mmCIF file of C-alpha atoms in Angstrom:
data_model
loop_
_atom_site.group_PDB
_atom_site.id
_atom_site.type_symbol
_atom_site.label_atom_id
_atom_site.label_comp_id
_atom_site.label_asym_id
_atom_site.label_seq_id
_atom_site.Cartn_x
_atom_site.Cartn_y
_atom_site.Cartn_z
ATOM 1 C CA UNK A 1 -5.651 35.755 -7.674
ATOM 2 C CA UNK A 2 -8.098 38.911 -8.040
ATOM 3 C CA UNK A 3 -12.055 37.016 -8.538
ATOM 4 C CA UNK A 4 -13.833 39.245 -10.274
ATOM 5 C CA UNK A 5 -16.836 37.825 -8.581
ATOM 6 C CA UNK A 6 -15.621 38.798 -5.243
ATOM 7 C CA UNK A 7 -17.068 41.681 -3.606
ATOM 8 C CA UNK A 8 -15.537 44.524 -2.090
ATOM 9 C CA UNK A 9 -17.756 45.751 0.637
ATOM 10 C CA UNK A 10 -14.956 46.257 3.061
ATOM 11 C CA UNK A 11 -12.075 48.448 3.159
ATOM 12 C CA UNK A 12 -9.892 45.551 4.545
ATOM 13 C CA UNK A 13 -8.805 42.702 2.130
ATOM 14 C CA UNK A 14 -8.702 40.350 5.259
ATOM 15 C CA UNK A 15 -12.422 40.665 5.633
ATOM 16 C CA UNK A 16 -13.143 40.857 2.101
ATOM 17 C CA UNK A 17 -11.840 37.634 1.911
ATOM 18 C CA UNK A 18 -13.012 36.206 4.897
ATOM 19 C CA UNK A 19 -16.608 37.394 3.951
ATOM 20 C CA UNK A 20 -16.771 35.800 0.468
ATOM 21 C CA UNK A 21 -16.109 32.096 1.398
ATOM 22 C CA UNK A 22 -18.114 32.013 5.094
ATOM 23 C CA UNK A 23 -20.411 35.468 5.225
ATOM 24 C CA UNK A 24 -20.005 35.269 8.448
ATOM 25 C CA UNK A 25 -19.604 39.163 8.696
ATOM 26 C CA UNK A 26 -22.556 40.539 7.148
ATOM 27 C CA UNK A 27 -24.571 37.938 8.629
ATOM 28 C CA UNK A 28 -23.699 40.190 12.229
ATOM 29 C CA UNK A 29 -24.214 43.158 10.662
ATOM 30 C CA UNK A 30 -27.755 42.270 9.515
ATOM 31 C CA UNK A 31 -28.982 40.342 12.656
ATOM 32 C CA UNK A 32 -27.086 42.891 15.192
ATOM 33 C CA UNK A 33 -26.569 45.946 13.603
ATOM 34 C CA UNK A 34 -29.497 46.594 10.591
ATOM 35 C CA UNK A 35 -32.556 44.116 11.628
ATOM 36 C CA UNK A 36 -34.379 46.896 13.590
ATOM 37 C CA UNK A 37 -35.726 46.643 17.081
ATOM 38 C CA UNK A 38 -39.434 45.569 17.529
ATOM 39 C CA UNK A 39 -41.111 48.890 19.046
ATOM 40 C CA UNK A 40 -42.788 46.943 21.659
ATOM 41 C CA UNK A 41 -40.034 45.102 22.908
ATOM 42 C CA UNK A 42 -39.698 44.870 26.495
ATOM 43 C CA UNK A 43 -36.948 42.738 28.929
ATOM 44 C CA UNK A 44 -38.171 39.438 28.079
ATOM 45 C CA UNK A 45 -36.618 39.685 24.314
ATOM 46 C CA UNK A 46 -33.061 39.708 26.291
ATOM 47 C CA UNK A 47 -33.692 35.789 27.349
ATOM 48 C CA UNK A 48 -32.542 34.603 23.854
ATOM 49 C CA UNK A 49 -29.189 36.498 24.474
ATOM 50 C CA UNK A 50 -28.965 34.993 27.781
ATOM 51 C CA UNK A 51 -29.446 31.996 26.597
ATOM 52 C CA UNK A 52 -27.292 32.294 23.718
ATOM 53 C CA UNK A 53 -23.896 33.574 25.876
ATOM 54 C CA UNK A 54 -24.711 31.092 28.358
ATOM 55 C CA UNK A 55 -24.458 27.981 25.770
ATOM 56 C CA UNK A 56 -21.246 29.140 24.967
ATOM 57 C CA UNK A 57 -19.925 30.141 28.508
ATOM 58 C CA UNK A 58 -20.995 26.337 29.723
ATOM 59 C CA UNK A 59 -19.126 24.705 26.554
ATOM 60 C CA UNK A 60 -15.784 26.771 27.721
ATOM 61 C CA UNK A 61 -16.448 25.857 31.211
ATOM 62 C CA UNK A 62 -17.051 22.405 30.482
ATOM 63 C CA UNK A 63 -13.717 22.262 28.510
ATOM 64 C CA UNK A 64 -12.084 23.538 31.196
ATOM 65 C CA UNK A 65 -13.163 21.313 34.072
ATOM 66 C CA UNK A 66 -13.377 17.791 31.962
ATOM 67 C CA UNK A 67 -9.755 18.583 31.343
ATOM 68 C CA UNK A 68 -8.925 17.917 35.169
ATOM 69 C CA UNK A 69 -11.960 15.054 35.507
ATOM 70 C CA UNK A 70 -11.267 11.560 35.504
ATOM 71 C CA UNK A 71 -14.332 9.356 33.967
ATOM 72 C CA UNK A 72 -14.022 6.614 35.817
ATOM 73 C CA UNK A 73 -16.025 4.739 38.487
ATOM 74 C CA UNK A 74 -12.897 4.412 40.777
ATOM 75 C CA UNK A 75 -11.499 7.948 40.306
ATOM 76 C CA UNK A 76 -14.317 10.450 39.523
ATOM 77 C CA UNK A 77 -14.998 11.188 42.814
ATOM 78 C CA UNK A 78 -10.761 12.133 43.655
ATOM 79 C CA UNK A 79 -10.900 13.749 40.916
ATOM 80 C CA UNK A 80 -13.308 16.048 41.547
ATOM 81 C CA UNK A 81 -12.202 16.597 45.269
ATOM 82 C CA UNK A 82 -9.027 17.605 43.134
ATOM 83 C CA UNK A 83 -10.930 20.308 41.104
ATOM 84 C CA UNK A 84 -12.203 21.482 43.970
ATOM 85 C CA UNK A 85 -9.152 21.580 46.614
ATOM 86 C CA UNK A 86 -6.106 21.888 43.875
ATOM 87 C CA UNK A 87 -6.884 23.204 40.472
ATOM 88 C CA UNK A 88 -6.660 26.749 40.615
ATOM 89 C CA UNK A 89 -9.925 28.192 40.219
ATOM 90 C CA UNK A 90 -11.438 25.033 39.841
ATOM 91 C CA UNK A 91 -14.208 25.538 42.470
ATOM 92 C CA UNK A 92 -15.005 28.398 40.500
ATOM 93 C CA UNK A 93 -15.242 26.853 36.990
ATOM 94 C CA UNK A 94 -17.092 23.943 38.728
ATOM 95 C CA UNK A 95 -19.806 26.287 40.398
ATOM 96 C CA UNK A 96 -19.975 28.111 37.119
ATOM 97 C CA UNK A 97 -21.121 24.971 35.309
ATOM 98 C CA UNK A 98 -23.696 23.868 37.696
ATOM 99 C CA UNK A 99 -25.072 27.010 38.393
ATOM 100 C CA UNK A 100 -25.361 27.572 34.547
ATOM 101 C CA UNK A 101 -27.038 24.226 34.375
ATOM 102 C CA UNK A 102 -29.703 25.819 36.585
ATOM 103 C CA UNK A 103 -29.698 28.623 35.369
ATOM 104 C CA UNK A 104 -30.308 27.075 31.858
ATOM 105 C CA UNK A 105 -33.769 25.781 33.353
ATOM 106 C CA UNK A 106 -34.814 29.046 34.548
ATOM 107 C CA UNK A 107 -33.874 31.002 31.081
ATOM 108 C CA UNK A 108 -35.997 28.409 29.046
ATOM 109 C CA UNK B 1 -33.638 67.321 19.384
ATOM 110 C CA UNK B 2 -30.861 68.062 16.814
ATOM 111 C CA UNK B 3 -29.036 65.427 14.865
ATOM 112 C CA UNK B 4 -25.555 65.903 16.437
ATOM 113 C CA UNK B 5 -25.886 65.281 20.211
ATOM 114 C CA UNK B 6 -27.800 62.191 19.848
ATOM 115 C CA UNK B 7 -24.780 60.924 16.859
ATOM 116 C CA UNK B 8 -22.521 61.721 20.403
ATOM 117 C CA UNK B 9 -24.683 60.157 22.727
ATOM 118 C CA UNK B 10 -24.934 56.944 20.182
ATOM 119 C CA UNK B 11 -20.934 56.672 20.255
ATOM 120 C CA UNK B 12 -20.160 56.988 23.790
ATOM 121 C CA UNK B 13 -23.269 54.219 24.564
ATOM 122 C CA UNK B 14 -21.324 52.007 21.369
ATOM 123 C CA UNK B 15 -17.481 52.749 23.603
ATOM 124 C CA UNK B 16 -19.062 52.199 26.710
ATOM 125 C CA UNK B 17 -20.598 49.211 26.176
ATOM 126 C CA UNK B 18 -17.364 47.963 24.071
ATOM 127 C CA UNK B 19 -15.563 48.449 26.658
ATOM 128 C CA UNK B 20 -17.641 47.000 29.422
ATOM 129 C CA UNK B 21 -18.073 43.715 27.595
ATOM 130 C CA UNK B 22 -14.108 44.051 26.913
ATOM 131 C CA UNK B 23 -13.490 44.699 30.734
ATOM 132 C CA UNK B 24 -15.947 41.868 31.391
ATOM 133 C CA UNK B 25 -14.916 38.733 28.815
ATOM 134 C CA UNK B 26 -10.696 39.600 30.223
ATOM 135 C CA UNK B 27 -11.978 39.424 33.583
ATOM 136 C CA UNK B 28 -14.059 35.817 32.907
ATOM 137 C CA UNK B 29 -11.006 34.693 31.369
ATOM 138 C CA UNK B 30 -8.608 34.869 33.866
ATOM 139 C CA UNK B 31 -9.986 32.127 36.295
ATOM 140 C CA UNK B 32 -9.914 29.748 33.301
ATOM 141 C CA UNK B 33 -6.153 30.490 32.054
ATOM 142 C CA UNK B 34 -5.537 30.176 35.669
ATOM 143 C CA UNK B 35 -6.823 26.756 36.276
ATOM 144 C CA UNK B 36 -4.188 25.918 33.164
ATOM 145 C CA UNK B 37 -1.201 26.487 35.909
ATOM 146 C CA UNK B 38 -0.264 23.684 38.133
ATOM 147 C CA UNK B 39 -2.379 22.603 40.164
ATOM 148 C CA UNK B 40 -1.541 23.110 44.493
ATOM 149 C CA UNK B 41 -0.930 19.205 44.683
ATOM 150 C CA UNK B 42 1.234 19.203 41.424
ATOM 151 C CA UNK B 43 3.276 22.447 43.065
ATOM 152 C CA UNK B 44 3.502 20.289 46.233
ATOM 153 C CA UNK B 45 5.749 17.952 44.536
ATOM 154 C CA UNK B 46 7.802 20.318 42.835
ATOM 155 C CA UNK B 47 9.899 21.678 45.913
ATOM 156 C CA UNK B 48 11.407 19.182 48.970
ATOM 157 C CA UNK B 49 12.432 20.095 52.223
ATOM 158 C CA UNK B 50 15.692 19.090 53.683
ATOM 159 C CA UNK B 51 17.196 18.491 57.109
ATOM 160 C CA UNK B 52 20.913 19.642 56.572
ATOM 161 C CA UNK B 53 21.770 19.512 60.549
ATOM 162 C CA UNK B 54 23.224 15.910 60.356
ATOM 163 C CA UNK B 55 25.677 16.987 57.582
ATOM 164 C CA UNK B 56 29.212 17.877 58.780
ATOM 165 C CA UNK B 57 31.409 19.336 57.500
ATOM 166 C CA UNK B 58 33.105 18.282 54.282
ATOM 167 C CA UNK B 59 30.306 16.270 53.834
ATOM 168 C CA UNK B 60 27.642 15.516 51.298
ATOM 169 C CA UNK B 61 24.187 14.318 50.466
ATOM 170 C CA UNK B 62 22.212 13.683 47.550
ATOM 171 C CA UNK B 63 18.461 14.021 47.866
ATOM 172 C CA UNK B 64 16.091 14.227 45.270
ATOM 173 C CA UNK B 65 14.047 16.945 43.676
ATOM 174 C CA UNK B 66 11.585 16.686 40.591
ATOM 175 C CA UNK B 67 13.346 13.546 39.770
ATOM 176 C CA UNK B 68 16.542 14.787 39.925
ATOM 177 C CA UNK B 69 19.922 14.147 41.992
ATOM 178 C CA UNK B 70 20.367 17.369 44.133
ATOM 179 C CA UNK B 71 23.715 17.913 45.653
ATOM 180 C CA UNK B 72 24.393 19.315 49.102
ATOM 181 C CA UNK B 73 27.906 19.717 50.561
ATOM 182 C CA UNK B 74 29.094 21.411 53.612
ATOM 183 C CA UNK B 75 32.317 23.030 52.588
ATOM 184 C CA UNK B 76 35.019 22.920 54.175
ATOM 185 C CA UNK B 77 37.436 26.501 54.653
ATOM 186 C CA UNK B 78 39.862 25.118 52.206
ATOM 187 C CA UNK B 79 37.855 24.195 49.396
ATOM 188 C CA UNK B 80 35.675 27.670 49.832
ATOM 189 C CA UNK B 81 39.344 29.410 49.562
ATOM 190 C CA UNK B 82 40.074 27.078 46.552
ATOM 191 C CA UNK B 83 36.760 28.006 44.657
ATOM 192 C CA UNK B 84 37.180 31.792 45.677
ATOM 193 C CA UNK B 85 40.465 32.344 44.622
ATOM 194 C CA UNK B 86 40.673 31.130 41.198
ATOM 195 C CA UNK B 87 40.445 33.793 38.598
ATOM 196 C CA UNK B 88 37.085 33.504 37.294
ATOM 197 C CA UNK B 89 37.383 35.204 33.880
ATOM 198 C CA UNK B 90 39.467 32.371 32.758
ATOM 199 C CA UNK B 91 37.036 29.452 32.550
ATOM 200 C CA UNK B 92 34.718 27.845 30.274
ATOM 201 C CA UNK B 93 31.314 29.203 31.980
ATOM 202 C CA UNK B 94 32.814 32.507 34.140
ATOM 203 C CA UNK B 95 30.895 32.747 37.173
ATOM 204 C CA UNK B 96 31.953 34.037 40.646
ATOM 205 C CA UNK B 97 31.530 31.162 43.983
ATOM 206 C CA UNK B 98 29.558 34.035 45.726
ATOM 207 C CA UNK B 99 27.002 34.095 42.955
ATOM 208 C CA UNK B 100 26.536 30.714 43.126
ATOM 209 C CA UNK B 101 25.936 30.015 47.287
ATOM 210 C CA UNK B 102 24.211 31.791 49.809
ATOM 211 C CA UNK B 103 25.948 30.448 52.435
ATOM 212 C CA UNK B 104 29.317 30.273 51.431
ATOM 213 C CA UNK B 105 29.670 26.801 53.457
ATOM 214 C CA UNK B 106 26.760 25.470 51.964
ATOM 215 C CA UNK B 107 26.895 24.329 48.188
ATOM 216 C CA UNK B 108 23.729 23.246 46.283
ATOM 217 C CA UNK B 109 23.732 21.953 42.637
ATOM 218 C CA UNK B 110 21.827 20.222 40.655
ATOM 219 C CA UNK B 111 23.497 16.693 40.353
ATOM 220 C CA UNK B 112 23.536 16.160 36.556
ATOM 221 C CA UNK B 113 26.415 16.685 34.249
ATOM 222 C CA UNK B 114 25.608 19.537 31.488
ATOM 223 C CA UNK B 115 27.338 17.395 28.992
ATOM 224 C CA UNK B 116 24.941 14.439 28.306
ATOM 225 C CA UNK B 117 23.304 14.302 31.564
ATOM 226 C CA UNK B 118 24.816 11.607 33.864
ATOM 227 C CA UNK B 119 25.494 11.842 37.531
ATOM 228 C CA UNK B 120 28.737 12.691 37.893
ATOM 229 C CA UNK B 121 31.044 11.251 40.878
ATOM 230 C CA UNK B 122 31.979 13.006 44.148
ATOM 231 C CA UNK B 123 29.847 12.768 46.580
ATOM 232 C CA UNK B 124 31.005 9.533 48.903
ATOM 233 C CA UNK B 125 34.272 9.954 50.644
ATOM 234 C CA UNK B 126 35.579 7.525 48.127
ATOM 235 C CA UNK B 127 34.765 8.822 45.173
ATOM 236 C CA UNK B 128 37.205 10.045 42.537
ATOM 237 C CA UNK B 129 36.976 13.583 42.522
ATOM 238 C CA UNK B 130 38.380 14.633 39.448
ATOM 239 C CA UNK B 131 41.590 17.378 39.435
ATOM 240 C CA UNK B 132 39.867 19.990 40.953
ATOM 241 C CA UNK B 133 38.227 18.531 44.132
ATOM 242 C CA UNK B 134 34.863 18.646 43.679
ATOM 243 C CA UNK B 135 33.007 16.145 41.139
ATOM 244 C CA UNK B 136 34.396 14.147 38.321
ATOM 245 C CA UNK B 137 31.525 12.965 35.489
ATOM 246 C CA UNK B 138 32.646 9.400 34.682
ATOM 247 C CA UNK B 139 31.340 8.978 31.416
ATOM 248 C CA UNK B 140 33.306 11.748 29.133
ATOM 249 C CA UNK B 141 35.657 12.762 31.886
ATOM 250 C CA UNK B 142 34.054 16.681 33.059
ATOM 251 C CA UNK B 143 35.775 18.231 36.241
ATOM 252 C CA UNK B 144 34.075 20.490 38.382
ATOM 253 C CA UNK B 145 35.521 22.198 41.117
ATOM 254 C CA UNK B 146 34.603 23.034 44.436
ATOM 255 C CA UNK B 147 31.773 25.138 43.670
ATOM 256 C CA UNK B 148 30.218 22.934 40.846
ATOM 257 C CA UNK B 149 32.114 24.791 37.715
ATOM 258 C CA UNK B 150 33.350 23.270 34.829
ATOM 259 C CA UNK B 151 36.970 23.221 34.765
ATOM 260 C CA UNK B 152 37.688 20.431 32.113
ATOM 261 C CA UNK B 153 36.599 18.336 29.383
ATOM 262 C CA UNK B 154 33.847 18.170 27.122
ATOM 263 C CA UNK B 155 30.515 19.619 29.382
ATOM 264 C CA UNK B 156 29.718 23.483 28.247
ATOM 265 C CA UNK B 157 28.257 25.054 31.784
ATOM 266 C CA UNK B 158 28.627 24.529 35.293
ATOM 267 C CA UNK B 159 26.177 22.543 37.009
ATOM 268 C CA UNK B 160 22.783 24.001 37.910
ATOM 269 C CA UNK B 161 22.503 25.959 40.594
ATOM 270 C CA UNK B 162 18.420 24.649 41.912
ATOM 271 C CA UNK B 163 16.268 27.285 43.675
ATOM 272 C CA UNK B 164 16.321 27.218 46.985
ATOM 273 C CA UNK B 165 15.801 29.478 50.244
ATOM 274 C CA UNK B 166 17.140 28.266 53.939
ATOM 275 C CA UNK B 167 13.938 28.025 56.240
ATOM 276 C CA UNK B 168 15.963 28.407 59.183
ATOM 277 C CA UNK B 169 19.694 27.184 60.036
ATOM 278 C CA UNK B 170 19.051 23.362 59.367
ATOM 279 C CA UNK B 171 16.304 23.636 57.197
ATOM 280 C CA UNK B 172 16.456 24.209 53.307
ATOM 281 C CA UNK B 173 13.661 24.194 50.619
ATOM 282 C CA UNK B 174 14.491 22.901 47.386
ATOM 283 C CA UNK B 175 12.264 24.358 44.364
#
């Protein structure tokens, strides 16, 4: 099971192999760690972060709150009230989501 | 500026932030695991309330609770003597009467044989009570005695004890 081809650029064998079928690991290290910082940067380059975290904290709110929503004309509405009133934390997750929705507008 | 202090400075700015954004993600999380628990309305339904001033002694009800039979029987002095005095150590599922109440006139079990989960028999005046006075399971033949233990035939524990609290002297809460 040892491929010749397949590199060794980590210590552990678990990333090794990880790394040779989805490079997902050195593709971190170059954006994050060795593509060096533009000189003149200044706060606005942090928008594309912002941006980036919030895509993925509205897909795990959204998740989370369209697992207690019911899609239909008769029952959206209870359900909802439900979110709101019953669900722990629901208000929050729900105020999360639209705010980020906003929010979304104002980063772009 | 020398090459060490600013190698130090780099590595407690790399920890700090680590652990910020550690500190931070754990404490987004926890409203969203949260919202996994039941719900407020689905905990609503999980516990009942019972008026147990209209039972006399000797007596029982059944109510229900998450679907289930619940058992409530005022005791009367002789069958709390018969349930205390038997030598515990000896049967199938050992467990003392006082662990099991918390009124020791007041007996609450889950209504549903530990065998293969029918409602055993008992709880009208007329019912067959099985050997030992308390219920008799009619569909394998279990006898539990007066505090809901298993005394003979084929079930392995004594019926469930539910949890409960008493609200005030003729109140209970089931769950």
């Amino acid at each position: 099971m040892n491929h010749s081809s397949e590199p060794r650029k980590y210590k552990n064998p678990v990333l090794n192999w990880i790394e040779f079928r989805l490079p997902i690991i050195s593709y971190f290290e170059r954006e994050y760690g060795e593509y060096p910082m533009p000189k003149n940067c200044n706060y606005f380059w942090s928008f594309g972060a912002l941006a980036s975290i919030l895509l993925i904290v509205m897909i795990i709110s959204g998740i989370f709150i369209a697992m207690n929503y019911t899609p239909h004309t008769d029952m959206a509405f209870d359900s909802v009230e439900r979110i709101m009133r019953d669900v722990n934390y629901g208000w929050l997750l729900r105020y999360i989501h639209s705010n980020g929705a906003a929010f979304f507008f104002i980063i772009v | 500026m020398s090459d060490k202090p600013n190698e130090k400075r780099r590595d407690f700015l790399q920890l700090s932030t680590i652990s910020l954004g550690a500190v931070g993600t754990a404490a987004f999380m926890w409203p969203f695991l949260k919202s996994m628990n039941p719900a407020e309305d689905t905990l609503a339904l999980g516990s009942t309330e019972v008026d147990i001033s209209s039972i006399e002694e000797g007596q029982s009800i059944t109510v229900k609770w998450r679907g289930k039979p619940v058992f409530i029987r005022k005791r009367t002095k002789e069958e709390i003597d018969e349930a205390r005095t038997v030598d515990f150590a000896d049967l199938k599922d050992p467990a003392k009467d006082v662990d099991r109440v918390q009124k020791e006139e007041w007996l609450i079990l889950v209504g549903v044989c530990t065998h293969l989960g029918c409602v055993p028999l008992g709880q009208k005046m007329s019912d067959t009570k099985g050997e030992f006075n308390g219920w008799y399971c009619p569909c394998h033949g279990s006898h539990y005695d007066t505090s809901g233990r298993i005394r003979k035939g084929p079930a392995p524990n004594n019926l469930d004890v539910p949890p409960y609290n008493f609200l005030n002297d003729t109140t209970i809460r089931i769950g």
